[in-house]
Amino acid sequence: GQPTALSRRRSASKPHLGARVSRLGTHTQPQHTYMHCLLLALAVVAVSAGPGHSHGDGPWEWGGVYRLLAGDYTWTFSKNAAGIYGAPDESMRVVVLRGGPASDALDDLRPAAEALLQLSQCTLLDGGGEIGAADTCFELRFNQSLPATSWTVRTAIAGNLAIYTEHLPMEFSARLTSTSTGVEVQPEAAVLYNAMHGEAADPETDHDHDHAHEE
């Protein structure tokens, strides 16, 4: 696909990924709300442009680091107003890795995540399955007969989990909530991957999303 107007607003330089990570704490809630609305709007525009979507040469579109306590979390993906998952999508590849500081984890773990996401086969998980930090790739298969599909993210010990997803979670109104309390958990840091230019991009400033489906 051709670069969008947003994709043209790119800096000529390509800074280190760590410099492009957006920190999302409670003290920056307005910033996070703005980013979420922007990405949701982009996802709606992309869906309306046509069925399916591709990622150029990039195996993932979004990465985020969550600081989680030990326990279970529910990750829920929902159909959009058109009654479809994504653009549409039958499944989505995901990698979950245990990481260090949020500002460094997405950069440090990116090579390992990309290698796993490009495996010929991933572990297929239907709704209700369990996801955990592992050196493997999960392929989450959406239940097309239900308005939403959920998986359990289980953490044995407290710490940071870096999650890389094949599609934008915002396209599915994805929510990660504590299974015990129902409280939604926000990422400590997040980044988008610009497959067209081979660099990671800040979620607030850039996004390329070609929705011409690859058959």
XYZ file of N, CA and C in Angstrom:
645
model
N 0.821 -1.195 0.000
C 0.000 0.000 0.000
C 0.857 1.247 0.000
N 0.267 2.373 -0.310
C 1.004 3.632 -0.325
C 1.057 4.220 1.069
N 2.122 4.932 1.399
C 2.201 5.577 2.713
C 1.059 6.554 2.902
N 0.468 6.561 4.109
C -0.586 7.505 4.416
C 0.015 8.849 4.755
N -0.898 9.852 4.900
C -0.422 11.185 5.274
C 0.299 11.127 6.611
N -0.235 10.248 7.525
C 0.417 10.146 8.821
C 1.805 9.559 8.681
N 1.968 8.581 7.779
C 3.269 7.934 7.654
C 4.314 8.854 7.065
N 3.885 9.888 6.338
C 4.856 10.808 5.741
C 5.447 11.760 6.765
N 4.747 11.886 7.910
C 5.229 12.804 8.929
C 6.281 12.104 9.770
N 7.305 11.621 9.137
C 8.322 10.838 9.801
C 9.632 11.613 9.857
N 10.299 11.506 10.958
C 11.600 12.148 11.059
C 12.572 11.506 10.093
N 13.477 12.312 9.539
C 14.455 11.779 8.597
C 15.421 10.836 9.296
N 15.663 11.035 10.570
C 16.563 10.161 11.309
C 15.790 8.989 11.877
N 16.526 7.931 12.259
C 15.912 6.760 12.848
C 16.538 6.506 14.209
N 16.009 7.141 15.267
C 16.603 6.991 16.592
C 16.424 5.575 17.108
N 17.211 5.245 18.111
C 17.146 3.958 18.766
C 15.743 3.725 19.273
N 15.281 2.472 19.204
C 13.911 2.171 19.597
C 13.606 2.631 21.003
N 14.600 2.500 21.894
C 14.354 2.895 23.267
C 13.939 4.345 23.391
N 14.399 5.174 22.460
C 14.055 6.592 22.501
C 12.648 6.833 21.999
N 12.048 5.815 21.338
C 10.721 5.984 20.777
C 9.649 5.341 21.632
N 10.045 4.751 22.779
C 9.081 4.110 23.651
C 8.281 5.163 24.399
N 6.977 4.973 24.445
C 6.098 5.920 25.122
C 5.742 5.372 26.489
N 6.151 6.059 27.546
C 5.855 5.626 28.898
C 4.424 5.979 29.234
N 3.672 5.003 29.780
C 2.258 5.203 30.041
C 1.967 4.891 31.497
N 2.120 5.847 32.353
C 1.796 5.660 33.759
C 0.515 6.385 34.101
N 0.068 6.250 35.359
C -1.160 6.925 35.759
C -0.997 8.439 35.695
N 0.231 8.922 35.843
C 0.453 10.363 35.798
C 0.350 10.903 34.374
N 0.315 10.005 33.384
C 0.185 10.452 31.994
C -1.097 9.908 31.379
N -2.111 9.738 32.205
C -3.365 9.179 31.712
C -3.952 9.965 30.552
N -3.957 11.325 30.574
C -4.471 12.056 29.403
C -3.706 11.705 28.140
N -2.381 11.535 28.231
C -1.574 11.174 27.075
C -1.992 9.806 26.558
N -2.187 8.855 27.478
C -2.585 7.516 27.068
C -3.969 7.528 26.417
N -4.897 8.311 27.015
C -6.241 8.390 26.451
C -6.193 8.935 25.035
N -5.368 9.941 24.808
C -5.218 10.503 23.469
C -4.684 9.459 22.502
N -3.640 8.722 22.936
C -3.048 7.710 22.068
C -4.056 6.626 21.737
N -4.811 6.178 22.737
C -5.782 5.113 22.518
C -6.840 5.552 21.515
N -7.347 6.774 21.670
C -8.373 7.281 20.753
C -7.829 7.415 19.342
N -6.571 7.896 19.230
C -5.966 8.061 17.922
C -5.833 6.719 17.224
N -5.311 5.717 17.928
C -5.108 4.413 17.313
C -6.424 3.731 17.005
N -7.424 3.921 17.857
C -8.735 3.342 17.587
C -9.331 3.949 16.327
N -9.163 5.268 16.165
C -9.668 5.923 14.958
C -8.958 5.404 13.719
N -7.641 5.219 13.815
C -6.880 4.684 12.697
C -7.334 3.281 12.349
N -7.619 2.481 13.370
C -8.066 1.118 13.119
C -9.415 1.109 12.411
N -10.331 2.011 12.829
C -11.641 2.085 12.186
C -11.503 2.487 10.728
N -10.629 3.467 10.462
C -10.405 3.891 9.086
C -9.850 2.749 8.258
N -8.906 2.009 8.840
C -8.289 0.906 8.110
C -9.290 -0.185 7.814
N -10.161 -0.494 8.769
C -11.177 -1.524 8.554
C -12.130 -1.119 7.448
N -12.513 0.148 7.432
C -13.454 0.617 6.413
C -12.828 0.638 5.031
N -11.495 0.603 4.961
C -10.828 0.665 3.668
C -10.936 -0.632 2.887
N -11.194 -1.746 3.559
C -11.331 -3.001 2.840
C -11.007 -4.179 3.722
N -11.385 -5.396 3.296
C -11.185 -6.577 4.120
C -9.728 -6.976 4.202
N -9.365 -7.506 5.365
C -8.022 -8.038 5.558
C -6.977 -6.958 5.626
N -5.777 -7.342 6.066
C -4.690 -6.387 6.043
C -3.369 -7.109 6.096
N -2.341 -6.410 5.655
C -1.001 -6.989 5.632
C -0.060 -6.129 6.446
N 1.156 -6.617 6.646
C 2.103 -5.927 7.509
C 3.415 -5.650 6.797
N 3.412 -5.651 5.478
C 4.664 -5.450 4.777
C 5.640 -6.535 5.187
N 6.838 -6.134 5.637
C 7.845 -7.103 6.044
C 7.873 -7.301 7.552
N 7.044 -6.626 8.282
C 7.078 -6.690 9.737
C 6.195 -7.789 10.291
N 6.701 -8.612 11.226
C 5.902 -9.696 11.801
C 4.983 -9.249 12.930
N 5.137 -7.997 13.385
C 4.260 -7.521 14.452
C 3.897 -6.058 14.212
N 2.786 -5.653 14.805
C 2.321 -4.268 14.665
C 2.427 -3.489 15.966
N 2.329 -4.184 17.095
C 2.269 -3.498 18.387
C 3.068 -4.283 19.410
N 3.743 -3.545 20.286
C 4.425 -4.156 21.416
C 4.130 -3.353 22.668
N 3.941 -4.037 23.777
C 3.672 -3.349 25.034
C 4.281 -4.100 26.203
N 4.642 -3.363 27.245
C 5.185 -3.957 28.464
C 4.194 -3.725 29.598
N 3.795 -4.816 30.236
C 2.873 -4.747 31.373
C 3.594 -5.144 32.652
N 3.378 -4.378 33.700
C 3.908 -4.713 35.012
C 2.796 -5.440 35.771
N 2.970 -6.741 35.935
C 1.905 -7.560 36.491
C 2.331 -8.226 37.795
N 1.372 -8.366 38.691
C 1.575 -9.163 39.891
C 1.365 -10.630 39.537
N 1.815 -11.519 40.391
C 1.578 -12.938 40.154
C 0.074 -13.194 40.191
N -0.401 -14.007 39.262
C -1.825 -14.311 39.228
C -2.338 -14.439 37.808
N -3.651 -14.417 37.672
C -4.302 -14.581 36.372
C -4.912 -13.270 35.900
N -4.823 -13.063 34.591
C -5.405 -11.898 33.942
C -6.221 -12.370 32.740
N -7.278 -11.649 32.436
C -8.142 -12.009 31.320
C -7.905 -11.033 30.172
N -7.560 -11.573 29.007
C -7.299 -10.764 27.812
C -8.449 -10.990 26.849
N -9.251 -9.956 26.645
C -10.482 -10.074 25.868
C -10.404 -9.260 24.586
N -10.765 -9.891 23.471
C -10.814 -9.261 22.159
C -12.257 -9.291 21.668
N -12.739 -8.153 21.166
C -14.142 -8.041 20.782
C -14.315 -7.743 19.296
N -15.467 -8.128 18.771
C -15.826 -7.760 17.410
C -16.111 -6.264 17.356
N -15.950 -5.675 16.182
C -16.235 -4.255 16.030
C -17.708 -4.034 15.687
N -18.061 -2.786 15.374
C -19.456 -2.454 15.095
C -19.996 -3.179 13.870
N -19.092 -3.603 12.985
C -19.511 -4.343 11.791
C -19.708 -5.829 12.081
N -19.446 -6.228 13.324
C -19.644 -7.619 13.701
C -18.521 -8.545 13.287
N -17.305 -8.003 13.126
C -16.164 -8.818 12.716
C -14.975 -8.554 13.640
N -14.085 -9.531 13.713
C -12.835 -9.346 14.438
C -11.808 -8.731 13.491
N -11.274 -7.584 13.873
C -10.208 -6.975 13.083
C -10.655 -6.522 11.731
N -9.959 -7.014 10.690
C -10.088 -6.375 9.381
C -10.644 -7.179 8.201
N -11.208 -8.363 8.259
C -11.336 -9.224 9.442
C -10.143 -10.163 9.584
N -10.040 -10.750 10.769
C -8.952 -11.676 11.072
C -9.519 -12.916 11.762
N -9.046 -14.073 11.355
C -9.449 -15.322 11.998
C -8.602 -15.606 13.232
N -7.363 -15.100 13.227
C -6.463 -15.370 14.334
C -5.408 -14.265 14.419
N -4.588 -14.331 15.456
C -3.528 -13.348 15.648
C -2.357 -13.998 16.384
N -1.163 -13.801 15.860
C 0.036 -14.320 16.516
C 0.475 -13.384 17.654
N 0.936 -14.005 18.733
C 1.338 -13.263 19.931
C 2.574 -13.916 20.533
N 3.495 -13.093 21.004
C 4.651 -13.577 21.760
C 4.678 -12.850 23.096
N 4.880 -13.604 24.170
C 4.959 -13.040 25.519
C 6.296 -13.437 26.121
N 7.098 -12.441 26.481
C 8.428 -12.685 27.035
C 8.602 -11.913 28.336
N 9.315 -12.514 29.277
C 9.594 -11.799 30.518
C 10.726 -10.808 30.274
N 10.526 -9.551 30.708
C 11.485 -8.501 30.403
C 11.964 -7.756 31.622
N 12.908 -6.841 31.374
C 13.449 -6.005 32.421
C 12.692 -4.685 32.495
N 13.410 -3.578 32.709
C 12.757 -2.262 32.791
C 11.924 -1.982 31.548
N 10.759 -1.352 31.739
C 9.839 -1.116 30.631
C 10.471 -0.324 29.506
N 11.364 0.618 29.848
C 11.958 1.479 28.836
C 12.926 0.730 27.927
N 13.412 -0.433 28.383
C 14.398 -1.189 27.613
C 13.863 -2.494 27.041
N 12.837 -3.059 27.665
C 12.403 -4.413 27.337
C 11.985 -4.569 25.880
N 11.223 -3.623 25.353
C 10.720 -3.756 23.987
C 11.849 -3.768 22.969
N 12.881 -2.997 23.237
C 14.043 -2.954 22.351
C 14.900 -4.206 22.514
N 15.171 -4.579 23.759
C 16.054 -5.708 24.040
C 15.473 -7.031 23.544
N 14.172 -7.183 23.651
C 13.533 -8.465 23.330
C 13.021 -8.543 21.898
N 13.123 -7.458 21.162
C 12.566 -7.435 19.814
C 13.141 -8.519 18.908
N 14.476 -8.731 18.853
C 14.987 -9.780 17.956
C 14.415 -11.164 18.266
N 14.341 -11.504 19.554
C 13.803 -12.811 19.946
C 12.330 -12.917 19.589
N 11.568 -11.837 19.828
C 10.139 -11.852 19.513
C 9.901 -12.006 18.021
N 10.679 -11.304 17.214
C 10.497 -11.382 15.766
C 10.827 -12.773 15.237
N 11.858 -13.401 15.800
C 12.204 -14.756 15.372
C 11.075 -15.729 15.696
N 10.474 -15.584 16.867
C 9.377 -16.474 17.259
C 8.131 -16.227 16.419
N 7.839 -14.970 16.135
C 6.639 -14.647 15.363
C 6.734 -15.135 13.918
N 7.943 -15.376 13.446
C 8.127 -15.813 12.073
C 8.332 -17.322 11.948
N 8.068 -18.067 13.034
C 8.115 -19.520 12.952
C 7.050 -20.013 11.975
N 7.316 -21.155 11.358
C 6.356 -21.689 10.392
C 5.041 -22.066 11.063
N 5.103 -22.465 12.338
C 3.899 -22.805 13.083
C 3.988 -22.245 14.493
N 2.841 -21.802 14.998
C 2.750 -21.341 16.377
C 1.770 -22.231 17.134
N 1.826 -22.183 18.445
C 0.893 -22.948 19.267
C -0.499 -22.363 19.132
N -1.427 -23.147 18.595
C -2.789 -22.661 18.355
C -3.583 -22.685 19.655
N -4.200 -21.548 19.986
C -4.991 -21.433 21.207
C -6.368 -20.889 20.889
N -7.395 -21.669 21.202
C -8.755 -21.169 21.101
C -9.097 -20.393 22.364
N -10.221 -19.693 22.347
C -10.651 -18.935 23.508
C -10.707 -19.808 24.752
N -10.303 -19.237 25.884
C -10.272 -19.989 27.125
C -8.915 -20.594 27.407
N -8.010 -20.558 26.404
C -6.674 -21.101 26.582
C -5.819 -20.216 27.464
N -4.661 -20.737 27.832
C -3.757 -20.034 28.751
C -2.499 -19.561 28.039
N -2.147 -18.298 28.265
C -0.949 -17.690 27.693
C 0.004 -17.353 28.826
N 1.271 -17.641 28.622
C 2.267 -17.292 29.627
C 3.572 -16.921 28.971
N 4.495 -16.386 29.762
C 5.817 -16.035 29.229
C 6.526 -17.322 28.821
N 6.894 -17.410 27.551
C 7.531 -18.627 27.049
C 8.259 -18.321 25.755
N 9.254 -19.138 25.455
C 9.995 -18.978 24.202
C 9.235 -19.671 23.083
N 8.054 -19.183 22.830
C 7.213 -19.757 21.787
C 6.280 -18.684 21.261
N 5.614 -19.001 20.178
C 4.627 -18.109 19.575
C 3.250 -18.728 19.743
N 2.300 -17.930 20.174
C 0.921 -18.378 20.292
C 0.115 -17.809 19.132
N -0.783 -18.612 18.589
C -1.719 -18.113 17.583
C -3.110 -18.170 18.184
N -3.644 -16.992 18.508
C -4.955 -16.895 19.143
C -6.036 -16.940 18.070
N -6.918 -17.940 18.166
C -7.978 -18.086 17.166
C -9.287 -17.541 17.726
N -9.823 -16.535 17.063
C -11.042 -15.884 17.527
C -12.260 -16.756 17.254
N -13.158 -16.783 18.214
C -14.412 -17.527 18.060
C -15.387 -16.663 17.282
N -15.549 -16.987 15.994
C -16.361 -16.153 15.119
C -17.847 -16.163 15.479
N -18.267 -17.124 16.276
C -19.684 -17.216 16.657
C -20.004 -16.393 17.900
N -18.973 -15.830 18.547
C -19.183 -15.037 19.756
C -18.784 -13.583 19.530
N -19.389 -12.652 20.264
C -19.030 -11.237 20.112
C -17.664 -10.902 20.690
N -17.124 -11.778 21.519
C -15.804 -11.542 22.117
C -15.155 -12.889 22.433
N -13.832 -12.903 22.415
C -13.061 -14.102 22.749
C -12.010 -13.719 23.777
N -11.854 -14.556 24.804
C -10.934 -14.247 25.899
C -9.944 -15.371 26.127
N -8.749 -14.975 26.612
C -7.714 -15.920 27.016
C -7.222 -15.534 28.402
N -6.624 -16.478 29.097
C -6.044 -16.219 30.410
C -4.543 -15.999 30.269
N -4.061 -14.863 30.764
C -2.632 -14.595 30.844
C -2.209 -14.903 32.268
N -1.377 -15.912 32.438
C -0.993 -16.377 33.781
C 0.463 -16.032 34.065
N 0.703 -15.397 35.213
C 2.061 -15.042 35.625
C 2.368 -15.715 36.959
N 3.435 -16.488 36.987
C 3.801 -17.201 38.208
C 4.479 -16.279 39.217
N 5.201 -15.276 38.704
C 5.891 -14.328 39.585
C 5.621 -12.912 39.071
N 5.702 -11.965 39.975
C 5.484 -10.569 39.595
C 6.640 -10.069 38.744
N 6.335 -9.136 37.835
C 7.383 -8.564 36.998
C 6.821 -8.027 35.705
N 7.720 -7.658 34.799
C 7.319 -7.094 33.516
C 7.182 -8.186 32.457
N 6.089 -8.111 31.695
C 5.894 -8.989 30.553
C 5.849 -8.135 29.294
N 6.688 -8.481 28.328
C 6.677 -7.797 27.035
C 5.822 -8.620 26.077
N 4.838 -7.978 25.476
C 3.912 -8.658 24.571
C 4.012 -8.020 23.192
N 4.197 -8.856 22.178
C 4.235 -8.399 20.790
C 3.076 -9.063 20.055
N 2.292 -8.262 19.315
C 1.110 -8.800 18.651
C 1.159 -8.558 17.145
N 0.661 -9.539 16.406
C 0.660 -9.470 14.947
C -0.221 -8.333 14.442
N -1.327 -8.081 15.133
C -2.250 -7.002 14.765
C -2.348 -6.006 15.917
N -2.907 -4.849 15.650
C -3.118 -3.858 16.704
C -4.211 -4.328 17.657
N -3.939 -4.440 18.948
C -5.001 -4.806 19.895
C -6.172 -3.832 19.852
N -5.889 -2.563 19.493
C -6.945 -1.562 19.446
C -8.004 -1.901 18.404
N -7.631 -2.680 17.382
C -8.606 -3.064 16.365
C -9.679 -3.985 16.924
N -9.381 -4.578 18.082
C -10.304 -5.527 18.699
C -10.828 -5.002 20.037
N -10.590 -3.740 20.315
C -10.932 -3.160 21.622
C -10.431 -4.063 22.737
N -9.210 -4.576 22.579
C -8.659 -5.543 23.525
C -8.474 -4.921 24.907
N -8.789 -5.712 25.932
C -8.651 -5.269 27.318
C -7.991 -6.373 28.130
N -6.981 -5.992 28.912
C -6.338 -6.915 29.842
C -6.790 -6.529 31.246
N -7.477 -7.443 31.914
C -8.024 -7.140 33.239
C -7.605 -8.210 34.236
N -7.519 -7.809 35.489
C -7.250 -8.772 36.550
C -8.451 -9.698 36.668
N -8.202 -10.998 36.625
C -9.304 -11.958 36.705
C -10.003 -11.874 38.046
N -9.264 -11.573 39.109
C -9.851 -11.542 40.453
C -10.602 -10.257 40.752
N -10.117 -9.108 40.226
C -10.731 -7.823 40.571
C -11.486 -7.174 39.413
N -11.184 -7.568 38.189
C -11.823 -6.952 37.036
C -11.234 -5.610 36.648
N -10.180 -5.186 37.355
C -9.549 -3.896 37.071
C -8.692 -4.018 35.817
N -8.836 -3.061 34.891
C -8.057 -3.088 33.659
C -6.623 -2.658 33.924
N -5.692 -3.329 33.267
C -4.265 -3.031 33.403
C -3.785 -2.361 32.123
N -3.080 -1.242 32.268
C -2.548 -0.510 31.125
C -1.058 -0.815 30.973
N -0.530 -0.774 29.752
C 0.903 -1.018 29.568
C 1.752 0.104 30.149
N 2.908 -0.267 30.666
C 3.859 0.717 31.161
C 4.543 1.428 30.001
N 4.666 0.746 28.875
C 5.266 1.305 27.676
C 4.663 0.602 26.478
N 4.634 1.287 25.332
C 4.066 0.695 24.120
C 4.752 1.275 22.899
N 4.774 0.515 21.814
C 5.411 0.959 20.585
C 4.730 0.293 19.400
N 4.698 0.995 18.273
C 4.189 0.440 17.022
C 5.362 0.109 16.109
N 5.163 -0.886 15.247
C 6.219 -1.248 14.312
C 5.843 -0.781 12.916
N 6.733 0.009 12.308
C 6.494 0.505 10.964
C 7.185 -0.434 9.986
N 6.426 -1.399 9.468
C 7.021 -2.418 8.610
C 7.568 -1.825 7.313
N 6.914 -0.809 6.791
C 7.321 -0.246 5.505
C 8.734 0.334 5.565
N 9.082 0.939 6.698
C 10.381 1.587 6.822
C 11.323 0.827 7.745
N 10.880 -0.331 8.238
C 11.765 -1.163 9.032
C 12.211 -0.550 10.335
N 11.373 0.274 10.940
C 11.749 0.867 12.216
C 10.555 0.836 13.139
N 10.816 0.901 14.420
C 9.735 0.984 15.386
C 9.326 2.435 15.512
N 8.030 2.677 15.657
C 7.532 4.047 15.695
C 6.737 4.291 16.963
N 6.816 5.502 17.449
C 6.061 5.900 18.622
C 4.574 5.857 18.298
N 3.734 5.231 19.171
C 2.306 5.134 18.893
C 1.617 6.472 18.708
N 2.171 7.543 19.316
C 1.493 8.837 19.245
C 1.783 9.582 17.951
N 2.853 9.193 17.253
C 3.270 10.021 16.138
C 3.222 9.335 14.791
N 3.073 8.005 14.760
C 3.217 7.352 13.468
C 2.462 6.050 13.425
N 2.025 5.681 12.212
C 1.353 4.404 12.036
C 1.140 4.154 10.558
N 1.701 3.068 10.042
C 1.422 2.619 8.684
C 0.594 1.359 8.779
N -0.478 1.282 8.036
C -1.368 0.150 8.173
C -2.014 -0.129 6.836
N -1.424 -0.985 6.035
C -1.945 -1.328 4.726
C -2.915 -2.472 4.849
N -4.156 -2.231 4.516
C -5.190 -3.240 4.683
C -5.538 -3.929 3.372
N -4.601 -4.060 2.462
C -4.814 -4.888 1.284
C -4.422 -6.296 1.660
N -5.386 -7.180 1.810
C -5.174 -8.505 2.389
C -4.243 -9.342 1.529
N -3.296 -10.021 2.188
C -2.395 -10.913 1.516
C -3.014 -12.303 1.519
N -3.252 -12.845 0.352
C -3.805 -14.197 0.256
C -2.681 -15.195 0.126
